[in-house]
mmCIF file with all atom_site columns, C-alpha atoms in Angstrom:
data_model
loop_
_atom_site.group_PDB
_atom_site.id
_atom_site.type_symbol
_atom_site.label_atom_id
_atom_site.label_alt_id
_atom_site.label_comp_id
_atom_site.label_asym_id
_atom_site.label_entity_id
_atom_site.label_seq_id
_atom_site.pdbx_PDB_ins_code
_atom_site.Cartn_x
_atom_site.Cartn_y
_atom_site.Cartn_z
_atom_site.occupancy
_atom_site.B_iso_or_equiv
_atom_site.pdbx_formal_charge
_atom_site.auth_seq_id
_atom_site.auth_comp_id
_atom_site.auth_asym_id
_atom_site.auth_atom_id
_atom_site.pdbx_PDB_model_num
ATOM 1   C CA . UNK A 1 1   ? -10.782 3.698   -21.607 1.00 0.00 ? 285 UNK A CA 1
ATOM 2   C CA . UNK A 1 2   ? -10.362 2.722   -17.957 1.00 0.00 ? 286 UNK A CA 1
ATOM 3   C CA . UNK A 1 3   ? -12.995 4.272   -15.530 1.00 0.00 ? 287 UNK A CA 1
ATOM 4   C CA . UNK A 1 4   ? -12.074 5.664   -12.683 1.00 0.00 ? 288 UNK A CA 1
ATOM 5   C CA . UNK A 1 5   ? -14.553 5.385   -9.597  1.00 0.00 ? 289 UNK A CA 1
ATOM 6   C CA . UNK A 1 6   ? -14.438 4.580   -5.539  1.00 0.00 ? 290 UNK A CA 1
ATOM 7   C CA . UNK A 1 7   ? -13.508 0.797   -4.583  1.00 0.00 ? 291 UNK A CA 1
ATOM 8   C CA . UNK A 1 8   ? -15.976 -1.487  -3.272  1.00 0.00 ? 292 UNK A CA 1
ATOM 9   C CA . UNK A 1 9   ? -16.464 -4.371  -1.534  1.00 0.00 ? 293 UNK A CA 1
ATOM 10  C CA . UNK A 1 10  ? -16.873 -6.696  -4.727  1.00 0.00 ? 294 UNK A CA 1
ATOM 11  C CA . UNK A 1 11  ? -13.126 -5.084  -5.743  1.00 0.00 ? 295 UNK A CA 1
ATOM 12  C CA . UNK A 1 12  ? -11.188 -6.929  -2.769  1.00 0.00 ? 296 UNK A CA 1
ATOM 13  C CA . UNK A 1 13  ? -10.172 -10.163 -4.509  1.00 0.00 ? 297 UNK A CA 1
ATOM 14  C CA . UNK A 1 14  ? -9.240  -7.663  -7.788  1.00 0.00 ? 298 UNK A CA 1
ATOM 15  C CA . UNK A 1 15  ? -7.070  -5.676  -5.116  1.00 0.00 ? 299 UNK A CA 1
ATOM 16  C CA . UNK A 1 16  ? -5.404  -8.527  -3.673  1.00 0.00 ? 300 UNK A CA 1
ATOM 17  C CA . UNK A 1 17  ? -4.620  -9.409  -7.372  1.00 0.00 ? 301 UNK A CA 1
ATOM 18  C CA . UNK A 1 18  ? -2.774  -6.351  -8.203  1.00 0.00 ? 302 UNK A CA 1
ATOM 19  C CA . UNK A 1 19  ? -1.113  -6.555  -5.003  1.00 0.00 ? 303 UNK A CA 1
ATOM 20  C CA . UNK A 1 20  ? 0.839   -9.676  -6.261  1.00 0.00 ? 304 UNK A CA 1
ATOM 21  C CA . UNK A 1 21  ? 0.818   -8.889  -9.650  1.00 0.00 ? 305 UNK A CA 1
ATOM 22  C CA . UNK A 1 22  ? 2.731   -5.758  -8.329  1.00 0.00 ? 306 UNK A CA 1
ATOM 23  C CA . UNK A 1 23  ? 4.534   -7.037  -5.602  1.00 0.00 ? 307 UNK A CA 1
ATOM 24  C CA . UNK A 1 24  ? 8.153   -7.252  -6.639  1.00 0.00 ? 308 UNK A CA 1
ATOM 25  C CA . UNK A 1 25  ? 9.049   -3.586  -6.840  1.00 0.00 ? 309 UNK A CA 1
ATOM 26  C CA . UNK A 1 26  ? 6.392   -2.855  -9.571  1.00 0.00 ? 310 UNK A CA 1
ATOM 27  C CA . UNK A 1 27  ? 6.782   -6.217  -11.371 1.00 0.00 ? 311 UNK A CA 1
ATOM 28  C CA . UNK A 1 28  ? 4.990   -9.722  -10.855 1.00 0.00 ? 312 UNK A CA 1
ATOM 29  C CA . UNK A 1 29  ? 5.730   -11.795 -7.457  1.00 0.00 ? 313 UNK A CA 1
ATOM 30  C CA . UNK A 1 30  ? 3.413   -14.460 -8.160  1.00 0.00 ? 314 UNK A CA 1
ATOM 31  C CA . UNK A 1 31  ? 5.807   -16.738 -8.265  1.00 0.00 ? 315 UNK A CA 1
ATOM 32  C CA . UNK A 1 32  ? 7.338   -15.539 -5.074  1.00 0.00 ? 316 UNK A CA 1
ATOM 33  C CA . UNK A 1 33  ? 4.689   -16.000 -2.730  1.00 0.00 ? 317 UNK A CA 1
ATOM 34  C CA . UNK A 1 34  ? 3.367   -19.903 -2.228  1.00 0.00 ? 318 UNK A CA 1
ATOM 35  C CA . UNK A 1 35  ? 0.377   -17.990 -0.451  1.00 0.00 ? 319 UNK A CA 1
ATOM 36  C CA . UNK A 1 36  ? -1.289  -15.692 -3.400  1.00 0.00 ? 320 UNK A CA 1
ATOM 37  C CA . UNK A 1 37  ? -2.905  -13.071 -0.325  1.00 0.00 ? 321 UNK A CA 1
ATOM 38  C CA . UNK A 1 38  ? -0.804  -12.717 1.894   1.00 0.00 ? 322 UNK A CA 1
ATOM 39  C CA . UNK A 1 39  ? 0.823   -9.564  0.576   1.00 0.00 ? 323 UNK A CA 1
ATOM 40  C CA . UNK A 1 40  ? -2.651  -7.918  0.008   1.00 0.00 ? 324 UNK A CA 1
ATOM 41  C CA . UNK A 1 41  ? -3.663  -9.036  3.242   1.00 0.00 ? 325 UNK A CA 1
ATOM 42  C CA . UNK A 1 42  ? -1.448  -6.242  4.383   1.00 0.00 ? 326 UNK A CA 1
ATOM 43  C CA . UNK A 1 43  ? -0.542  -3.817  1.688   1.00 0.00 ? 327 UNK A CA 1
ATOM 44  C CA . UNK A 1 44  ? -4.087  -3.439  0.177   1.00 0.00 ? 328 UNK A CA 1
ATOM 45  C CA . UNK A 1 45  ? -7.121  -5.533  1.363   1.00 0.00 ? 329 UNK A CA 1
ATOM 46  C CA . UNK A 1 46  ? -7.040  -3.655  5.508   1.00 0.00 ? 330 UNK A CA 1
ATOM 47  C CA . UNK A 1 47  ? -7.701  -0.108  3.489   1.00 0.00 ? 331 UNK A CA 1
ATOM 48  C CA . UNK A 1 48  ? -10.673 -1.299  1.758   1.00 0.00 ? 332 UNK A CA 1
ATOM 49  C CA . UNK A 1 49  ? -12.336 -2.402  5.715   1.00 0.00 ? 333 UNK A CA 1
ATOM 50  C CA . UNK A 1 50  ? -11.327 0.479   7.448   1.00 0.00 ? 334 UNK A CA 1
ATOM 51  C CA . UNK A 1 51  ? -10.443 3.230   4.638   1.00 0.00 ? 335 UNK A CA 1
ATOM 52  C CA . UNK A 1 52  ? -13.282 2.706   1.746   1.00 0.00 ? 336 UNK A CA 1
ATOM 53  C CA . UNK A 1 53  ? -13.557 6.692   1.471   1.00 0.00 ? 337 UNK A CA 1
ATOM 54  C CA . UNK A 1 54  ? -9.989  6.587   0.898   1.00 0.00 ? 338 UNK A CA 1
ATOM 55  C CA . UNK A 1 55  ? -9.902  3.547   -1.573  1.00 0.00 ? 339 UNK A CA 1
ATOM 56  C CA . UNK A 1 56  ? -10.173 4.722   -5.573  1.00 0.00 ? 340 UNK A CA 1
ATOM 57  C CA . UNK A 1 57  ? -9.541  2.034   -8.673  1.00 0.00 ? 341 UNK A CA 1
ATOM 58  C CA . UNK A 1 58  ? -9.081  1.937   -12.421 1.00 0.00 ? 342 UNK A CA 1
ATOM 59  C CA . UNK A 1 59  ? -11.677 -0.618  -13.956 1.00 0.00 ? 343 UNK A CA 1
ATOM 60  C CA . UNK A 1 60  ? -11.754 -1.481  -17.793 1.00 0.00 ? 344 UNK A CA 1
ATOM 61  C CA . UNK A 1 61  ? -13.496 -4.291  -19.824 1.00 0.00 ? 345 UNK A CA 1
ATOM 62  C CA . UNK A 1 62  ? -11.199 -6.821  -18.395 1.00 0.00 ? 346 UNK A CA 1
ATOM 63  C CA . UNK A 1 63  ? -12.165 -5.670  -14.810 1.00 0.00 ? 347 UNK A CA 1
ATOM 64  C CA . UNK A 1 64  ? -10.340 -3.555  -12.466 1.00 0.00 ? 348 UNK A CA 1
ATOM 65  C CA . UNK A 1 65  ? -6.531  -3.114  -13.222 1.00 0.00 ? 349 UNK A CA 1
ATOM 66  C CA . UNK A 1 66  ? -4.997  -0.878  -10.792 1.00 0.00 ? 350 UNK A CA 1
ATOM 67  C CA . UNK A 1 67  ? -6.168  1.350   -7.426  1.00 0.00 ? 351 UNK A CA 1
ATOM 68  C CA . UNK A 1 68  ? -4.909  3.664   -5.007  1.00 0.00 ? 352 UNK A CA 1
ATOM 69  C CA . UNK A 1 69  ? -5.445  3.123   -1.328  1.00 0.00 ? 353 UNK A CA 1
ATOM 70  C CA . UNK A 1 70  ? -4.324  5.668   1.778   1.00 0.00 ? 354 UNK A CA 1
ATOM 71  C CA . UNK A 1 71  ? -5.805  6.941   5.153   1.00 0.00 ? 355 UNK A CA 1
ATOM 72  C CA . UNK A 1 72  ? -5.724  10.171  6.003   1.00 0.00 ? 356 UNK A CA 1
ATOM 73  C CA . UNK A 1 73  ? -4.233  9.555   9.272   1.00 0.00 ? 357 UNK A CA 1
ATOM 74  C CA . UNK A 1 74  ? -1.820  6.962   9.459   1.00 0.00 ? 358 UNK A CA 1
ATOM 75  C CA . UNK A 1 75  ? -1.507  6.496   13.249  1.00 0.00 ? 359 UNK A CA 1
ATOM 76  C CA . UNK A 1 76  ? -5.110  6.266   14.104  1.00 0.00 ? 360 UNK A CA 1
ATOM 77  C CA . UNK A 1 77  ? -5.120  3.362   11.038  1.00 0.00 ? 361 UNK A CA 1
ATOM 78  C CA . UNK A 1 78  ? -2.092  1.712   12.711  1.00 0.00 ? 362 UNK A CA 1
ATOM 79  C CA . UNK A 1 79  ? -3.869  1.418   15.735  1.00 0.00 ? 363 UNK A CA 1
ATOM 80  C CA . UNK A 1 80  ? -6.957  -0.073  14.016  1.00 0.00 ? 364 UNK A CA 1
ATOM 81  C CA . UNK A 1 81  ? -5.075  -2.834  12.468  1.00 0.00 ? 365 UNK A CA 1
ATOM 82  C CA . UNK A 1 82  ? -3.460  -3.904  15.853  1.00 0.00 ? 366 UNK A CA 1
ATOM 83  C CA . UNK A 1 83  ? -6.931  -3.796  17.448  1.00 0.00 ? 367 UNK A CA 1
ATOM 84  C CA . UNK A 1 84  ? -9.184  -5.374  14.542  1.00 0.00 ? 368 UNK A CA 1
ATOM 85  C CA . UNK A 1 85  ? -6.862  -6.559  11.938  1.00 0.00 ? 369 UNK A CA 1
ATOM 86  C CA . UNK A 1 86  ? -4.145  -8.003  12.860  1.00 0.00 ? 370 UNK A CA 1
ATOM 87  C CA . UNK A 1 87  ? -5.011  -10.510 15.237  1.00 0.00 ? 371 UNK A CA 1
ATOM 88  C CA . UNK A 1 88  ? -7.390  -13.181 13.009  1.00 0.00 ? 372 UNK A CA 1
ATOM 89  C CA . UNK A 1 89  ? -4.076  -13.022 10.639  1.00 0.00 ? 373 UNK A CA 1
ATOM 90  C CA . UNK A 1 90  ? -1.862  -13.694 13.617  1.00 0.00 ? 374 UNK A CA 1
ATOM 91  C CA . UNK A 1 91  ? -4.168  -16.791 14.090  1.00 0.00 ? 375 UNK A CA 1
ATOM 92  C CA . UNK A 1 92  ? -3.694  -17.788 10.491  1.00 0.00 ? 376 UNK A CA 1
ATOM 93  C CA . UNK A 1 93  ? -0.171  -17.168 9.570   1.00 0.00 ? 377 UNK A CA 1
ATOM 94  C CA . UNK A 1 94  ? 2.653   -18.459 12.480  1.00 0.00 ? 378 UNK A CA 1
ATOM 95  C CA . UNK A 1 95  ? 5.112   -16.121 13.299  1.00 0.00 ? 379 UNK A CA 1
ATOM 96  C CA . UNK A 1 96  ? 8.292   -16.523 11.990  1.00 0.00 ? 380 UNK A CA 1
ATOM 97  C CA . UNK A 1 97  ? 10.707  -15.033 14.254  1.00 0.00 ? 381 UNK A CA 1
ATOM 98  C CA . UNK A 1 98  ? 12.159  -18.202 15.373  1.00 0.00 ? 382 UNK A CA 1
ATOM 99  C CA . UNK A 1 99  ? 13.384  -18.527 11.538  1.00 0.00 ? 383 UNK A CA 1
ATOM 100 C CA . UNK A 1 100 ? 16.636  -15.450 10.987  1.00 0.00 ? 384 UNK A CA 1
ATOM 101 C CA . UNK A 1 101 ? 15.865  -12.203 9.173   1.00 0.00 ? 385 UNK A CA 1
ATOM 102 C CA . UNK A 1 102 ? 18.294  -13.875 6.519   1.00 0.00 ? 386 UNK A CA 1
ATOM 103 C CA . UNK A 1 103 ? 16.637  -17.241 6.067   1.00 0.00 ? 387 UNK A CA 1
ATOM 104 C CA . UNK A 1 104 ? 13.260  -16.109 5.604   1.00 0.00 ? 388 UNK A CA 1
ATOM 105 C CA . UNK A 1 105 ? 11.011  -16.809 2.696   1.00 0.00 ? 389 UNK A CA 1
ATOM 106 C CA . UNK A 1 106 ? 8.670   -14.354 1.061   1.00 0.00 ? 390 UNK A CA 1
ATOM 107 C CA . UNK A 1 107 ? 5.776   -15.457 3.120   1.00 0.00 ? 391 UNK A CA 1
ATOM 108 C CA . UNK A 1 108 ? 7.981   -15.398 6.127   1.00 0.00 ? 392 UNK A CA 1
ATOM 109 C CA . UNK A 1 109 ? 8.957   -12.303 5.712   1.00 0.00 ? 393 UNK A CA 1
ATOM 110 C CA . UNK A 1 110 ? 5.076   -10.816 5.059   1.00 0.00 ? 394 UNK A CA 1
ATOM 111 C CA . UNK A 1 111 ? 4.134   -12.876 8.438   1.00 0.00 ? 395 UNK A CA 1
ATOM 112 C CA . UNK A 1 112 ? 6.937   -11.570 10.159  1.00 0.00 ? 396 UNK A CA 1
ATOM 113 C CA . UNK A 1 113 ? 5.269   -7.727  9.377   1.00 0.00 ? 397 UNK A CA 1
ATOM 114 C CA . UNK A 1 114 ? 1.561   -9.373  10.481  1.00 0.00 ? 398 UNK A CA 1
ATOM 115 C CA . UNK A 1 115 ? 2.794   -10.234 13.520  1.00 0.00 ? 399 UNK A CA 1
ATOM 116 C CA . UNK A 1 116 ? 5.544   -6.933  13.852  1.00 0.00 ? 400 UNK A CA 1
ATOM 117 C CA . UNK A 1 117 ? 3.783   -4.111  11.637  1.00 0.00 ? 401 UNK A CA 1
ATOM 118 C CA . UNK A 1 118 ? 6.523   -1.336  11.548  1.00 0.00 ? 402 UNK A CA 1
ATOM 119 C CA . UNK A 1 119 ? 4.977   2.008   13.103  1.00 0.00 ? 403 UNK A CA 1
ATOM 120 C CA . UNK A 1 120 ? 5.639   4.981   10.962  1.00 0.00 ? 404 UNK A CA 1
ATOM 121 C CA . UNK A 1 121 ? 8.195   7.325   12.605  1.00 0.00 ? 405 UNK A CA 1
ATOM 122 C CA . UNK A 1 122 ? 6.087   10.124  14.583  1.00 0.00 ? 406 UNK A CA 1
ATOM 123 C CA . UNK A 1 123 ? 8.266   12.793  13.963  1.00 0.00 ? 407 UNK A CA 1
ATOM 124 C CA . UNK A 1 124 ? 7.100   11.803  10.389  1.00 0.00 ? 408 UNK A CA 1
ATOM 125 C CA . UNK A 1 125 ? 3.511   11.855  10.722  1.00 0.00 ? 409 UNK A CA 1
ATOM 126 C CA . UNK A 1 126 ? 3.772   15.353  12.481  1.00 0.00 ? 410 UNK A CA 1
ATOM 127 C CA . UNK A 1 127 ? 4.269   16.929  8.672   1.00 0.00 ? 411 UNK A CA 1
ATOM 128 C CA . UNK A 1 128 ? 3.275   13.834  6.777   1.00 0.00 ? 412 UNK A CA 1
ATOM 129 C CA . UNK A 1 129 ? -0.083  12.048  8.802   1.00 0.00 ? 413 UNK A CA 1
ATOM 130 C CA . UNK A 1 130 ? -1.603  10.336  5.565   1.00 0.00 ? 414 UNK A CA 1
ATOM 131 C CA . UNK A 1 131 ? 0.051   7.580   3.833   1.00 0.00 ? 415 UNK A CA 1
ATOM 132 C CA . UNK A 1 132 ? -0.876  5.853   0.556   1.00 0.00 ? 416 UNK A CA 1
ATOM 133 C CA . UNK A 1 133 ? -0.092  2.655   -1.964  1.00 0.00 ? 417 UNK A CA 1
ATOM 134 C CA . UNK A 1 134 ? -0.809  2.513   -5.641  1.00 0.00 ? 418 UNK A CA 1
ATOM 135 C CA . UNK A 1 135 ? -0.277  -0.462  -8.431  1.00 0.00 ? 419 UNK A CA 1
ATOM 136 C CA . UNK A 1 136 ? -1.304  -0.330  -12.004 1.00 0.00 ? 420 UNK A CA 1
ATOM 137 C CA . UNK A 1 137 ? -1.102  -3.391  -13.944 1.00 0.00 ? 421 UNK A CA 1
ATOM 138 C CA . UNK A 1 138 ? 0.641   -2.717  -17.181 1.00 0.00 ? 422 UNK A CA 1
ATOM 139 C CA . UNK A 1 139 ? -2.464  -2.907  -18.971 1.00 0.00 ? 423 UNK A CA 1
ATOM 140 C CA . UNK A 1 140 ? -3.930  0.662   -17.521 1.00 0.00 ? 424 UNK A CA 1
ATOM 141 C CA . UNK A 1 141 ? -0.379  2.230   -16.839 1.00 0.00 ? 425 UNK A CA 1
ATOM 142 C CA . UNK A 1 142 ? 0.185   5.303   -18.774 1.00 0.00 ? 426 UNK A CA 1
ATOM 143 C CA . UNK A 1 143 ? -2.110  8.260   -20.474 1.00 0.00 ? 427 UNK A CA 1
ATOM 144 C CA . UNK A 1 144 ? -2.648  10.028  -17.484 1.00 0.00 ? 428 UNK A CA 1
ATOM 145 C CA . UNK A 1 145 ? -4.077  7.202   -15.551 1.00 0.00 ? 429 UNK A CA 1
ATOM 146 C CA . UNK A 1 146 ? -1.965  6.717   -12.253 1.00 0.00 ? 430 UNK A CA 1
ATOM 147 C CA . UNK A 1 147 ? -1.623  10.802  -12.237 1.00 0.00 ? 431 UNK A CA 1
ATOM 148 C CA . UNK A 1 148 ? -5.471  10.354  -11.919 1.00 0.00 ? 432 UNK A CA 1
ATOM 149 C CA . UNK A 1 149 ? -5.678  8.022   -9.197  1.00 0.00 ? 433 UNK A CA 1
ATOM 150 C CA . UNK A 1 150 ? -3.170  10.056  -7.418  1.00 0.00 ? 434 UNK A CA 1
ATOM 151 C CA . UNK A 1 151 ? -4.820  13.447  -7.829  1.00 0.00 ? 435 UNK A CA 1
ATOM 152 C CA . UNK A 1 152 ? -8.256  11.812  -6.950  1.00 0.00 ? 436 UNK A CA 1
ATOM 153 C CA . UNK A 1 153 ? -6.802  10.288  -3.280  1.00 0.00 ? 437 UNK A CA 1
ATOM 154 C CA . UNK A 1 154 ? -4.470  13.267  -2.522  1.00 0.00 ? 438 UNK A CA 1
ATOM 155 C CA . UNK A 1 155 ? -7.675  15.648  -3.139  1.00 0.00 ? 439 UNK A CA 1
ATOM 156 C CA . UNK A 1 156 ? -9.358  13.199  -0.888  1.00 0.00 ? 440 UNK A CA 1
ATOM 157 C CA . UNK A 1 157 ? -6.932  13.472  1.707   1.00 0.00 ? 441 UNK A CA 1
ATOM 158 C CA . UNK A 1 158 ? -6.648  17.068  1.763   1.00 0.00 ? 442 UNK A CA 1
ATOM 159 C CA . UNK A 1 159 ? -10.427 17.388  2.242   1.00 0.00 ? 443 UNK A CA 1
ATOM 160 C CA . UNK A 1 160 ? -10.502 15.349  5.334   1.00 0.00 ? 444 UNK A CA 1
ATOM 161 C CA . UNK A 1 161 ? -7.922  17.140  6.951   1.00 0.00 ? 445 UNK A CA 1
ATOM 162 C CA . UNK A 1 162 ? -4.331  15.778  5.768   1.00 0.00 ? 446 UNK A CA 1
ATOM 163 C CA . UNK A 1 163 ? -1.725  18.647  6.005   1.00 0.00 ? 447 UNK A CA 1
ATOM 164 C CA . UNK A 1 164 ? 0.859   16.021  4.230   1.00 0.00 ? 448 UNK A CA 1
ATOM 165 C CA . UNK A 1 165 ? 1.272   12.212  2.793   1.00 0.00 ? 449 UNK A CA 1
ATOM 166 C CA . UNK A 1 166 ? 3.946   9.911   2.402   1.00 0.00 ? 450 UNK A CA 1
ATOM 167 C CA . UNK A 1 167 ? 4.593   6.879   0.599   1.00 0.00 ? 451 UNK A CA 1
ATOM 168 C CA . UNK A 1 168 ? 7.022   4.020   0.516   1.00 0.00 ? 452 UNK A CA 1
ATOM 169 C CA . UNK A 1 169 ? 8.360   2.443   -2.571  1.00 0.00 ? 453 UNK A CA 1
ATOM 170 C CA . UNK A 1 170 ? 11.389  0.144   -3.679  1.00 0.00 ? 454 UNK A CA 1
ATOM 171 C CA . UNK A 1 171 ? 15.067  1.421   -3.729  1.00 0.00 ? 455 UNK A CA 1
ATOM 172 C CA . UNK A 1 172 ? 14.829  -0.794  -7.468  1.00 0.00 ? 456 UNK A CA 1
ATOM 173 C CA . UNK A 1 173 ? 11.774  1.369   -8.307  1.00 0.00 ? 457 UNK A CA 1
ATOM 174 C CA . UNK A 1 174 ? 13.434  3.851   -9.946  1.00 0.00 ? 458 UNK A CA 1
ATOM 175 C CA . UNK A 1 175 ? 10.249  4.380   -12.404 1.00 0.00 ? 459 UNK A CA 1
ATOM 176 C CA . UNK A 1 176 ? 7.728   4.851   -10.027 1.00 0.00 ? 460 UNK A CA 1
ATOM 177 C CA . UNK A 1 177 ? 10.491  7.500   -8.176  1.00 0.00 ? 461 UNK A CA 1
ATOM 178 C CA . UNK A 1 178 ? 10.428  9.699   -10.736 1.00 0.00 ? 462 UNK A CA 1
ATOM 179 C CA . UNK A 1 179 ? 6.715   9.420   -11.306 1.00 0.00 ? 463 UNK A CA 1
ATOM 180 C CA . UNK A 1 180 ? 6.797   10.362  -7.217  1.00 0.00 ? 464 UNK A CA 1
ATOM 181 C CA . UNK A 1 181 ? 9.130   13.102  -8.017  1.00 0.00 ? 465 UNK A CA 1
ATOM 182 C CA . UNK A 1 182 ? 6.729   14.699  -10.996 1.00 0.00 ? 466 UNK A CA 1
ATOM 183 C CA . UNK A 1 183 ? 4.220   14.821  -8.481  1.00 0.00 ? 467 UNK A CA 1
ATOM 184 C CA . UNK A 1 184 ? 5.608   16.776  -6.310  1.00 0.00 ? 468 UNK A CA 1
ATOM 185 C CA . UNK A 1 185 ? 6.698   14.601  -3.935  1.00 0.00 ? 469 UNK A CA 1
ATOM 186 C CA . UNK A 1 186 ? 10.679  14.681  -2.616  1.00 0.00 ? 470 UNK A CA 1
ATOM 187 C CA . UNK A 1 187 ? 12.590  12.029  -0.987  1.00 0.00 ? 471 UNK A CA 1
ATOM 188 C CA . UNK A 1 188 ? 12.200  11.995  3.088   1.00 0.00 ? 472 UNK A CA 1
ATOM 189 C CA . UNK A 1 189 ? 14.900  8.901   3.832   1.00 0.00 ? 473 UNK A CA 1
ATOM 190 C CA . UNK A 1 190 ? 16.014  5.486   2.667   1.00 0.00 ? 474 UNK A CA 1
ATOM 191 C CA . UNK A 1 191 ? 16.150  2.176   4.498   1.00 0.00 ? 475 UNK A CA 1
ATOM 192 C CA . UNK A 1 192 ? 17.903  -1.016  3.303   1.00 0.00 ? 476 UNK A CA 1
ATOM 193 C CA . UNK A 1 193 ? 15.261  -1.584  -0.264  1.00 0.00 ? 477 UNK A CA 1
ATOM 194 C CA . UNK A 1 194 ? 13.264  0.918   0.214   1.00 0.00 ? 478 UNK A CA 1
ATOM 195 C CA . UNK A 1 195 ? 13.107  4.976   -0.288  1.00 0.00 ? 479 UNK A CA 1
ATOM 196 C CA . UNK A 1 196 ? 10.184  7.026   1.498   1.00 0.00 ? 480 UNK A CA 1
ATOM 197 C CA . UNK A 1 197 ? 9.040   10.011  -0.077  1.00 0.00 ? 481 UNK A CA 1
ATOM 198 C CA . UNK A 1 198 ? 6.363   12.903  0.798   1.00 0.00 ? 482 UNK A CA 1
ATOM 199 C CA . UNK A 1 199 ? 4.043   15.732  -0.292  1.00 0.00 ? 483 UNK A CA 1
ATOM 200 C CA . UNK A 1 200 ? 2.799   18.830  1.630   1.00 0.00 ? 484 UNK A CA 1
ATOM 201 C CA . UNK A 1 201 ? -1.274  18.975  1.296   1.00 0.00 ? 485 UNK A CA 1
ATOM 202 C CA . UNK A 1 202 ? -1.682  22.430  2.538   1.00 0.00 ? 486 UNK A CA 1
#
């Protein structure tokens, strides 16, 4: 049985992994990306620097196979990455904005975000300040597992002070929706390919 414990350091090149492995609405995008990090580099690996307490994974005999990553307060965070995280990757990946929206490639379209992180909405964060990600591999999916993993961040975040979370996931994501939706969470808004959805904490 998978163990559940708090990520460490030694986990980041297992989270940027799952990250890809993950990465194409809840299926496998390595063969999307020509760059294997690049969509950890953003969606996992900056939570595991400046969010460890926040940063929980599944590990079995194969290693670890899925985590769940969040921050209690999601504007403070975003104002982290611009000041410490973003700018080495700016150095490393070009920005594509030269190249249209349309034309874009994968990687393009992750360095476009490095070098134009969306801000979440602040009338948002005024009822939802956390945020959160979580990928399971298929190998640790079911039994209880990502329930777990969810139960052991959101208790987490409601100790340091979260009155809500929200999360982002796929408009073709229609599993992990209605796992969302057991849990309590309801949907908040949808944008072209993606749904966001929160959870009260208080």
């Amino acid at each position: 049985m998978p163990t559940l414990r708090s990520a460490r350091e030694t986990d980041r090149a297992a989270l940027l992994s799952i990250c890809l492995e993950t990465g194409d609405s809840g299926q496998d995008a390595t063969a999307l990306y020509r760059d294997p990090v690049i969509l950890g580099q953003v969606y996992a690996a900056p939570y595991l620097t400046f969010a460890p307490d926040f940063a929980f994974v599944l590990e079995d005999d194969q290693g670890v196979g899925g985590y769940v990553l969040g921050t209690p307060d999601t504007a403070a965070f975003e104002a982290t990455l611009e000041r410490a995280w973003w700018p080495p990757l700016r150095r490393q990946y070009p920005d594509p904005q030269a190249v249209p929206a349309a034309d874009r490639t994968p990687d393009e379209r992750i360095a476009h975000l490095i070098h134009h992180p969306p801000r979440a909405p602040r009338e948002l964060l005024t009822t939802y300040p956390a945020h959160l990600h979580i990928d399971l591999l298929p190998r640790v999916q079911g039994g209880g597992r990502g329930r777990a993993l969810m139960d052991t961040l959101l208790g987490a975040l409601r100790e340091a002070g979260a009155v809500g979370v929200h999360l982002g996931v796929g408009a073709r994501n229609v599993n992990a929706q209605g796992f969302y939706r057991h849990l309590g969470f309801h949907e908040l808004g949808r944008t072209p390919g993606a749904v966001t959805f929160g959870r009260r904490l208080d």
